[in-house]
mmCIF file of C-alpha atoms in Angstrom:
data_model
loop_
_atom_site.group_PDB
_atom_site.id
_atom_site.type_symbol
_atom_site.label_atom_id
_atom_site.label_comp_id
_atom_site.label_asym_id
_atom_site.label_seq_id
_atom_site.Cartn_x
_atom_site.Cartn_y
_atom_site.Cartn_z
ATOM 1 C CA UNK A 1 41.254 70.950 -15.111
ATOM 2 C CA UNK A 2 42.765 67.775 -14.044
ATOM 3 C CA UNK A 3 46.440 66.856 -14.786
ATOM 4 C CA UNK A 4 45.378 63.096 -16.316
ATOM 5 C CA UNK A 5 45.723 61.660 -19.496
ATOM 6 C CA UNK A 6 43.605 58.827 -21.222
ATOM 7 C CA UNK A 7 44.427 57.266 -24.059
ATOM 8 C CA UNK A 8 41.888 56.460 -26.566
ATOM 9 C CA UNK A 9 42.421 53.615 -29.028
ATOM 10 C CA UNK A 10 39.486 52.799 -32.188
ATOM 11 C CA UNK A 11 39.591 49.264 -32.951
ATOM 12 C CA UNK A 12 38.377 46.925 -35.168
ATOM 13 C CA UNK A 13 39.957 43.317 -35.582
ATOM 14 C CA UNK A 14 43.096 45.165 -34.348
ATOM 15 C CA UNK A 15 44.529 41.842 -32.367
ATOM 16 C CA UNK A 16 48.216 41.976 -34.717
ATOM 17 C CA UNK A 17 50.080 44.649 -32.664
ATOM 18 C CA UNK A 18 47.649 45.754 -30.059
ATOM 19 C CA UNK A 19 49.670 43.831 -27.150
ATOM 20 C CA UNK A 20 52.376 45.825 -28.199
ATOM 21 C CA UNK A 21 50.794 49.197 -28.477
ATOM 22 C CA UNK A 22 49.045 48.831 -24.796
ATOM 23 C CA UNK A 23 52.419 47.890 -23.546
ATOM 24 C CA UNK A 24 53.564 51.252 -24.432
ATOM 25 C CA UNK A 25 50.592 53.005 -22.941
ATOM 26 C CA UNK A 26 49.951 51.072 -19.879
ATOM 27 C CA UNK A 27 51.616 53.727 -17.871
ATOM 28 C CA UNK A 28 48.646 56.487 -18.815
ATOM 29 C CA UNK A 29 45.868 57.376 -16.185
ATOM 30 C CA UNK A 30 43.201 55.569 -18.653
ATOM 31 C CA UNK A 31 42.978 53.594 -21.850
ATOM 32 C CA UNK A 32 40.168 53.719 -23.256
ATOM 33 C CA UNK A 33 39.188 50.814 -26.103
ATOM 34 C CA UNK A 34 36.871 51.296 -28.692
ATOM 35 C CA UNK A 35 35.738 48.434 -30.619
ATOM 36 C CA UNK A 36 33.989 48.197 -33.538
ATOM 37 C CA UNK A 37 32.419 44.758 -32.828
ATOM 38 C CA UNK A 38 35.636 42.663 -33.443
ATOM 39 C CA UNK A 39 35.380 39.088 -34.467
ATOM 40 C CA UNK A 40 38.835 38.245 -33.505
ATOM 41 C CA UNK A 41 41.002 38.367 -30.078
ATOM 42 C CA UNK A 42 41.040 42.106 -29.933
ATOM 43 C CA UNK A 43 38.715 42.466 -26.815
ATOM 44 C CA UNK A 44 40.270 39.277 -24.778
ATOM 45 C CA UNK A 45 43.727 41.451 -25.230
ATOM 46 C CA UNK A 46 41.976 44.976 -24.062
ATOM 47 C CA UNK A 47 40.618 43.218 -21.087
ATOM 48 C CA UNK A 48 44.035 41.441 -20.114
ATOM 49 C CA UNK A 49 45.523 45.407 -19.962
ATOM 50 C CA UNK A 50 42.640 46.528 -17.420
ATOM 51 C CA UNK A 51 41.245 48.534 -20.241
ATOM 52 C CA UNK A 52 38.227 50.326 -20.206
ATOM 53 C CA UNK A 53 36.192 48.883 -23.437
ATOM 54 C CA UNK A 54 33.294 50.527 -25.019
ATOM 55 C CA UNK A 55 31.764 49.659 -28.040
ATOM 56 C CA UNK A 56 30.395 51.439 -31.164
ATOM 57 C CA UNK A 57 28.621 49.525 -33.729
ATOM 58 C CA UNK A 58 30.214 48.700 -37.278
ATOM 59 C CA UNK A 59 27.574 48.825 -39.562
ATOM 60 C CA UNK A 60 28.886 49.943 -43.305
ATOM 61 C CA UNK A 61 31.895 52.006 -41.752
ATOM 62 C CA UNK A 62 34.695 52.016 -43.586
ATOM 63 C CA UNK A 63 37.554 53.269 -41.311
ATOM 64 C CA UNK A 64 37.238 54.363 -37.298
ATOM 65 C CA UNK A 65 36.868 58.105 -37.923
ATOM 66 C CA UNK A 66 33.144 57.751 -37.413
ATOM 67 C CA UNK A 67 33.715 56.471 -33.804
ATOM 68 C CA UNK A 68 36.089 58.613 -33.059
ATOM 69 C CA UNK A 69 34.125 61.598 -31.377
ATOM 70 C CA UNK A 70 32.544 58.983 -29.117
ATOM 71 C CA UNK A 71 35.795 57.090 -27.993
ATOM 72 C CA UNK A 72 36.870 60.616 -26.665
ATOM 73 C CA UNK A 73 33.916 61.695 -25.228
ATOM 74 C CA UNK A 74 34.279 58.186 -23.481
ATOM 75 C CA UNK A 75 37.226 59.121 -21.828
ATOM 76 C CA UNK A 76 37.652 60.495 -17.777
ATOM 77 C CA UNK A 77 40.339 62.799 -18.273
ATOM 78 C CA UNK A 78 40.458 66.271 -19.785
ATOM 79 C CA UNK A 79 43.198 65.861 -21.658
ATOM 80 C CA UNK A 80 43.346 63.071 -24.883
ATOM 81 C CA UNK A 81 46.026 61.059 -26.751
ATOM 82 C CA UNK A 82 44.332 59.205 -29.332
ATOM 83 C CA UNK A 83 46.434 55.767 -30.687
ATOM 84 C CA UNK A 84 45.912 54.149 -33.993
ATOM 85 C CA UNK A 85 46.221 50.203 -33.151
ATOM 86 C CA UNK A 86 49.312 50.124 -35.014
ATOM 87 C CA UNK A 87 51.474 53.090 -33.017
ATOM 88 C CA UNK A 88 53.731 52.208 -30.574
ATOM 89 C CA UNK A 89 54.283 55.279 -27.918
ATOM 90 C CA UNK A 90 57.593 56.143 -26.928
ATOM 91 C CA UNK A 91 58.638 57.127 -22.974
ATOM 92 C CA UNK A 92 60.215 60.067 -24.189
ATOM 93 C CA UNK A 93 56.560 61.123 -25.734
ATOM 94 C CA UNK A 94 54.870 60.131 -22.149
ATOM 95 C CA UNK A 95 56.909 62.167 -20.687
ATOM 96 C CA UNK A 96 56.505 65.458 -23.132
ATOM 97 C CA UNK A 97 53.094 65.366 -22.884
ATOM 98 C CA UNK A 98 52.499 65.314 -18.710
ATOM 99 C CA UNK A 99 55.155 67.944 -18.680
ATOM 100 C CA UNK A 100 52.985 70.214 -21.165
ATOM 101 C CA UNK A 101 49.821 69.522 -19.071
ATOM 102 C CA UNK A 102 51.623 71.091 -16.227
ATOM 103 C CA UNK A 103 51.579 74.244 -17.987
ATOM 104 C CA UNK A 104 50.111 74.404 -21.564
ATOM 105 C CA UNK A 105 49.342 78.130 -21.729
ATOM 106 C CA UNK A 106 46.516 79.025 -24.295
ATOM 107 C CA UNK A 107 47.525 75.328 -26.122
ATOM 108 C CA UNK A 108 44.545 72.840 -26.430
ATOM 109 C CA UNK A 109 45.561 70.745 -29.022
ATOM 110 C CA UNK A 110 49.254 69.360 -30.149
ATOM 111 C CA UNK A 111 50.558 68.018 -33.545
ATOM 112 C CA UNK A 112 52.368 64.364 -33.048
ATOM 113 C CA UNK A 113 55.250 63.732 -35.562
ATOM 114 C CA UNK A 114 55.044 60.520 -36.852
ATOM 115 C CA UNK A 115 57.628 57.917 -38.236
ATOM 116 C CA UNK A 116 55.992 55.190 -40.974
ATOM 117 C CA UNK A 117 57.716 52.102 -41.686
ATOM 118 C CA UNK A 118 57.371 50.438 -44.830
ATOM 119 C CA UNK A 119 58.662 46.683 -45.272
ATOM 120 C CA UNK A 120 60.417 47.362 -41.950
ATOM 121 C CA UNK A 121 62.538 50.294 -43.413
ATOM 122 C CA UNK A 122 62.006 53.745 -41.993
ATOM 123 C CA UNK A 123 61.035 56.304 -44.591
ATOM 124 C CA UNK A 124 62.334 60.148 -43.498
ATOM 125 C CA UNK A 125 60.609 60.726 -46.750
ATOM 126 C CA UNK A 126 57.111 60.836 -45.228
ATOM 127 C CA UNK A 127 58.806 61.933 -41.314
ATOM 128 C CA UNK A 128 57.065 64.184 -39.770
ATOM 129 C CA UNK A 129 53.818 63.303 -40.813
ATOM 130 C CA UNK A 130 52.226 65.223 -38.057
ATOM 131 C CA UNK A 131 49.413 63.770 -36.568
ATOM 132 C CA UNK A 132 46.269 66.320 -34.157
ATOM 133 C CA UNK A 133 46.251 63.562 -31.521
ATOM 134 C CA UNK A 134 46.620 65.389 -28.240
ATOM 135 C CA UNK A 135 44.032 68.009 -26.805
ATOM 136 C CA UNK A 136 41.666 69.009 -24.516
ATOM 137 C CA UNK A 137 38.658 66.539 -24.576
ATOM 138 C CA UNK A 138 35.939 69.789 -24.062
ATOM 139 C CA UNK A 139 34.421 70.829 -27.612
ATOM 140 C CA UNK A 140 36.351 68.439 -29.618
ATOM 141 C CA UNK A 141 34.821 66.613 -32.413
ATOM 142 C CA UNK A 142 36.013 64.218 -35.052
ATOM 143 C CA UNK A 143 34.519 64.412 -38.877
ATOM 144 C CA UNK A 144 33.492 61.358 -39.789
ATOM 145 C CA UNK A 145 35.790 60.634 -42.596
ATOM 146 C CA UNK A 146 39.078 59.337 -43.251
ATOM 147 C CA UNK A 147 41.939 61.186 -43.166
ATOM 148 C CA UNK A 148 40.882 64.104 -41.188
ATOM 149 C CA UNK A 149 41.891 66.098 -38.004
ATOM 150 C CA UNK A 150 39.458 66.410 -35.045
ATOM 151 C CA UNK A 151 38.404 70.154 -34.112
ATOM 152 C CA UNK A 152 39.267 71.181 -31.152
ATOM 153 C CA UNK A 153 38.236 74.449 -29.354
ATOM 154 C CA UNK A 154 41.357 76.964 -29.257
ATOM 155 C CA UNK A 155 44.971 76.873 -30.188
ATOM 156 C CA UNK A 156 47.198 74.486 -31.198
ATOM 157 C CA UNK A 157 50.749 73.852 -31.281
ATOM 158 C CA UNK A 158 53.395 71.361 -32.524
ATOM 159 C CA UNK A 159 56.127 68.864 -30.893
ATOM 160 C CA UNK A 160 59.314 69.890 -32.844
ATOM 161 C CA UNK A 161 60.199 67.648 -35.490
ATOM 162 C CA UNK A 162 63.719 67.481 -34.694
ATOM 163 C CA UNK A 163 62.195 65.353 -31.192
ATOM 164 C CA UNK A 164 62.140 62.498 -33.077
ATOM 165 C CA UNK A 165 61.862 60.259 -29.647
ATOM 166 C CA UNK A 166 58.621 61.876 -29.278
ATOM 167 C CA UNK A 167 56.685 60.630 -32.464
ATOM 168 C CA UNK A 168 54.795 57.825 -32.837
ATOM 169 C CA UNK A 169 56.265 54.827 -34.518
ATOM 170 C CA UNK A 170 53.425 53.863 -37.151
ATOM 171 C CA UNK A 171 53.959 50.071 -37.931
ATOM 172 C CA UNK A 172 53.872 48.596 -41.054
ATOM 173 C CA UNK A 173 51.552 45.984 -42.700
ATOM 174 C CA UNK A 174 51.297 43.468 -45.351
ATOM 175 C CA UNK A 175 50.709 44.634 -48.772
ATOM 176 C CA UNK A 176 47.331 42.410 -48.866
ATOM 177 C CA UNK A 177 46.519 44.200 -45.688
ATOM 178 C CA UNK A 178 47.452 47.858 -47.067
ATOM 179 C CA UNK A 179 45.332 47.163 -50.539
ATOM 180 C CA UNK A 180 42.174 45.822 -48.337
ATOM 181 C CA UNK A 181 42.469 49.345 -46.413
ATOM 182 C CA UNK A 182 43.166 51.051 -49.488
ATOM 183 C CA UNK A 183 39.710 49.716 -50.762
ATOM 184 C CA UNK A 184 37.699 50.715 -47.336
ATOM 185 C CA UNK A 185 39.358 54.160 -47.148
ATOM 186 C CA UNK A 186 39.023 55.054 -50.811
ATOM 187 C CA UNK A 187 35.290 54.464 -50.350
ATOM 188 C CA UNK A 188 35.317 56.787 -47.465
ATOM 189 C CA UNK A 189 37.197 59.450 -49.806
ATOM 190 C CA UNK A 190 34.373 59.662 -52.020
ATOM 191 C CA UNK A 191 32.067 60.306 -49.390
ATOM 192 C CA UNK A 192 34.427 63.056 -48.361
ATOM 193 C CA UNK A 193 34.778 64.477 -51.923
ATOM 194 C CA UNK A 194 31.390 63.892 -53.025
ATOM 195 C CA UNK A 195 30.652 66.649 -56.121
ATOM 196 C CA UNK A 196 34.360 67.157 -57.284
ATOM 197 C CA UNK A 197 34.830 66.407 -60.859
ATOM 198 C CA UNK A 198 37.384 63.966 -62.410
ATOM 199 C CA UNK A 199 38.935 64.987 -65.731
ATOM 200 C CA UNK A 200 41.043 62.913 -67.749
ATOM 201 C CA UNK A 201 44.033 65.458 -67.141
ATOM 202 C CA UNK A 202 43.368 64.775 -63.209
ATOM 203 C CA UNK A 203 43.395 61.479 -63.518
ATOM 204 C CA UNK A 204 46.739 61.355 -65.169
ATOM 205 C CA UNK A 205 48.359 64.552 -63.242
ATOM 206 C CA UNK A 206 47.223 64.130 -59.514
ATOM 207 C CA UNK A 207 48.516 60.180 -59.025
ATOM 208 C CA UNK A 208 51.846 60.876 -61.225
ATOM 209 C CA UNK A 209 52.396 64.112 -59.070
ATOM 210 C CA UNK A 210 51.911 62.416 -55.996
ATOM 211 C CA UNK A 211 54.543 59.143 -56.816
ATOM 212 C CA UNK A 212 57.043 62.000 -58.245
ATOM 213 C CA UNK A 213 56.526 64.019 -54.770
ATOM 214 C CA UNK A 214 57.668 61.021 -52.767
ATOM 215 C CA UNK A 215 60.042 58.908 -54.974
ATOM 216 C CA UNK A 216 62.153 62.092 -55.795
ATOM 217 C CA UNK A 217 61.494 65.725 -53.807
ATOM 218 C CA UNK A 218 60.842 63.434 -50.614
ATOM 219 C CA UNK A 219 63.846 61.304 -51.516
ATOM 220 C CA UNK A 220 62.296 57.681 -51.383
ATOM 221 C CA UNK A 221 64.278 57.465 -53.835
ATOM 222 C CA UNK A 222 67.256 56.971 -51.506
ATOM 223 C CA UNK A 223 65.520 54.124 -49.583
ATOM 224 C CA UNK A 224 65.514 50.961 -52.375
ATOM 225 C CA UNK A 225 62.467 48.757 -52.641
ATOM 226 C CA UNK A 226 60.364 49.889 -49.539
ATOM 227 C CA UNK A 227 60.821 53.623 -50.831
ATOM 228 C CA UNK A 228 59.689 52.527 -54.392
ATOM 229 C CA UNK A 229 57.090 50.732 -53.114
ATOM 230 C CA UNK A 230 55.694 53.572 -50.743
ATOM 231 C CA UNK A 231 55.856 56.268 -53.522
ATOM 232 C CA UNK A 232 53.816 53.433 -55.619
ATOM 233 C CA UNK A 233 51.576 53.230 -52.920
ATOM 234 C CA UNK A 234 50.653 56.861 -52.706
ATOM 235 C CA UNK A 235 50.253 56.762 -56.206
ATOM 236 C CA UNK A 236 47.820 53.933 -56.338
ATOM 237 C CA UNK A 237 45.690 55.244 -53.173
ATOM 238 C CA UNK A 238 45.362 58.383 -55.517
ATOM 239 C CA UNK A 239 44.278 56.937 -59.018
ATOM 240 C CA UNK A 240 41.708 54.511 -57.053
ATOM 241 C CA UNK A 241 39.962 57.183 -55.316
ATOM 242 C CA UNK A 242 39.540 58.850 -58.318
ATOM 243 C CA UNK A 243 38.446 56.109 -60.029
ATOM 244 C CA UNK A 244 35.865 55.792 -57.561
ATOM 245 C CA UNK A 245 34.939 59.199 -57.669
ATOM 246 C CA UNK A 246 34.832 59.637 -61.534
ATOM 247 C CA UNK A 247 32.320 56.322 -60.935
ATOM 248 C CA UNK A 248 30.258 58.071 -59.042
ATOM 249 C CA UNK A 249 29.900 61.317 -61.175
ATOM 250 C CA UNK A 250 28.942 59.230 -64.567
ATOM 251 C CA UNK A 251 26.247 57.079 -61.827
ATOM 252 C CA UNK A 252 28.493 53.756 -62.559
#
């Protein structure tokens, strides 16, 4: 097993922060792009990092997760570090993960904390977030749907939270930009919980529970505006996927 890394990255019109997020992993033994047949700059910035650029085709997908089990079988290396094109990488993080390589025991697969910004603020409410994004690339697969962890073939481990100069920094985006993803991913969540019944009492319960979760016991509270608007957002991700879902169980 080779001591490389690659770094995979799914992209689809991902030209806002991708200069910055292949500055922070130009120092990898690979990075691997794949694009989901962009229509804007995304490819002419890959290509000015010396990426290696493979495609997968868009078609009706609503988020990446369908590529994803093909970007990382694209890769050369054994091991994996898959970027979202809005995570910037830390040194400190680089550096964890080829010292782990060296010797990773029985590990093939490592949680990533993660820090999300919202309007530019820094939540802790939502820190660690942890993220599957680092493991062997032999055996590992990616379900096709949003919001899930790849499975990968043995154990798995965890960067301590408290090495917050090892997680990823998750950048924020507009709120037109959040609602348009809120409207592709949503549509993906009903593919993932196709046959689960809405109720009137879920409806109510799960999006008020979720707001209440991060507003108060995760103390967004404590963080103004952006952690209103965060706890809001969770809220609203919730009661629209339900929506949906209740939609498709009465065949609206």
């Amino acid at each position: 097993m080779n001591q490389q890394i690659s770094v995979v990255i799914n992209t689809y019109n991902a030209s806002k922060y991708l200069a910055r997020v292949l500055d922070t992993v130009k120092n990898f033994d690979e990075i691997v792009v794949c694009d989901m047949e962009s229509t804007d700059n995304t490819i002419a910035i890959a290509r000015e990092y010396g990426c290696k650029i493979v495609t997968f085709p868009k078609a009706d997908y609503k988020s990446a997760e369908p590529a994803r089990t093909f970007a990382i079988q694209s890769a050369a290396s054994d091991w994996v570090l898959v970027v979202d094109a809005d995570e910037l990488v830390s040194e400190a993080l680089r550096s964890y993960l080829y010292d782990f390589i060296k010797a990773p025991g029985e590990v093939r697969g490592l949680y990533i904390p993660r820090k999300n910004y919202t309007m530019k603020v820094f939540l802790p409410s939502s820190y660690p977030d942890y993220q599957l994004r680092f493991f062997i690339k032999e055996g590992t697969t990616w379900p096709p749907y949003v919001h899930t962890f790849p499975s990968v073939q043995g154990a798995l481990s965890y960067i301590p939270k408290s090495r917050k100069d090892c997680a990823f920094e998750h950048l924020d985006d507009s709120t037109r930009a959040t609602i348009n993803r809120l409207n592709n991913y949503t549509d993906n969540e009903v593919e993932k919980r196709a046959g689960k019944k809405v109720t009137l009492f879920k409806l109510f319960a799960s999006p008020t529970i979720r707001f209440l979760k991060q507003y108060f016991i995760k103390g967004g509270v404590l963080y103004g505006i952006p952690g209103y608007v965060q706890a809001m957002r969770e809220a609203q991700y919730k009661f629209t996927a339900l929506c949906k879902l209740y939609e498709k169980q009465i065949n609206l």
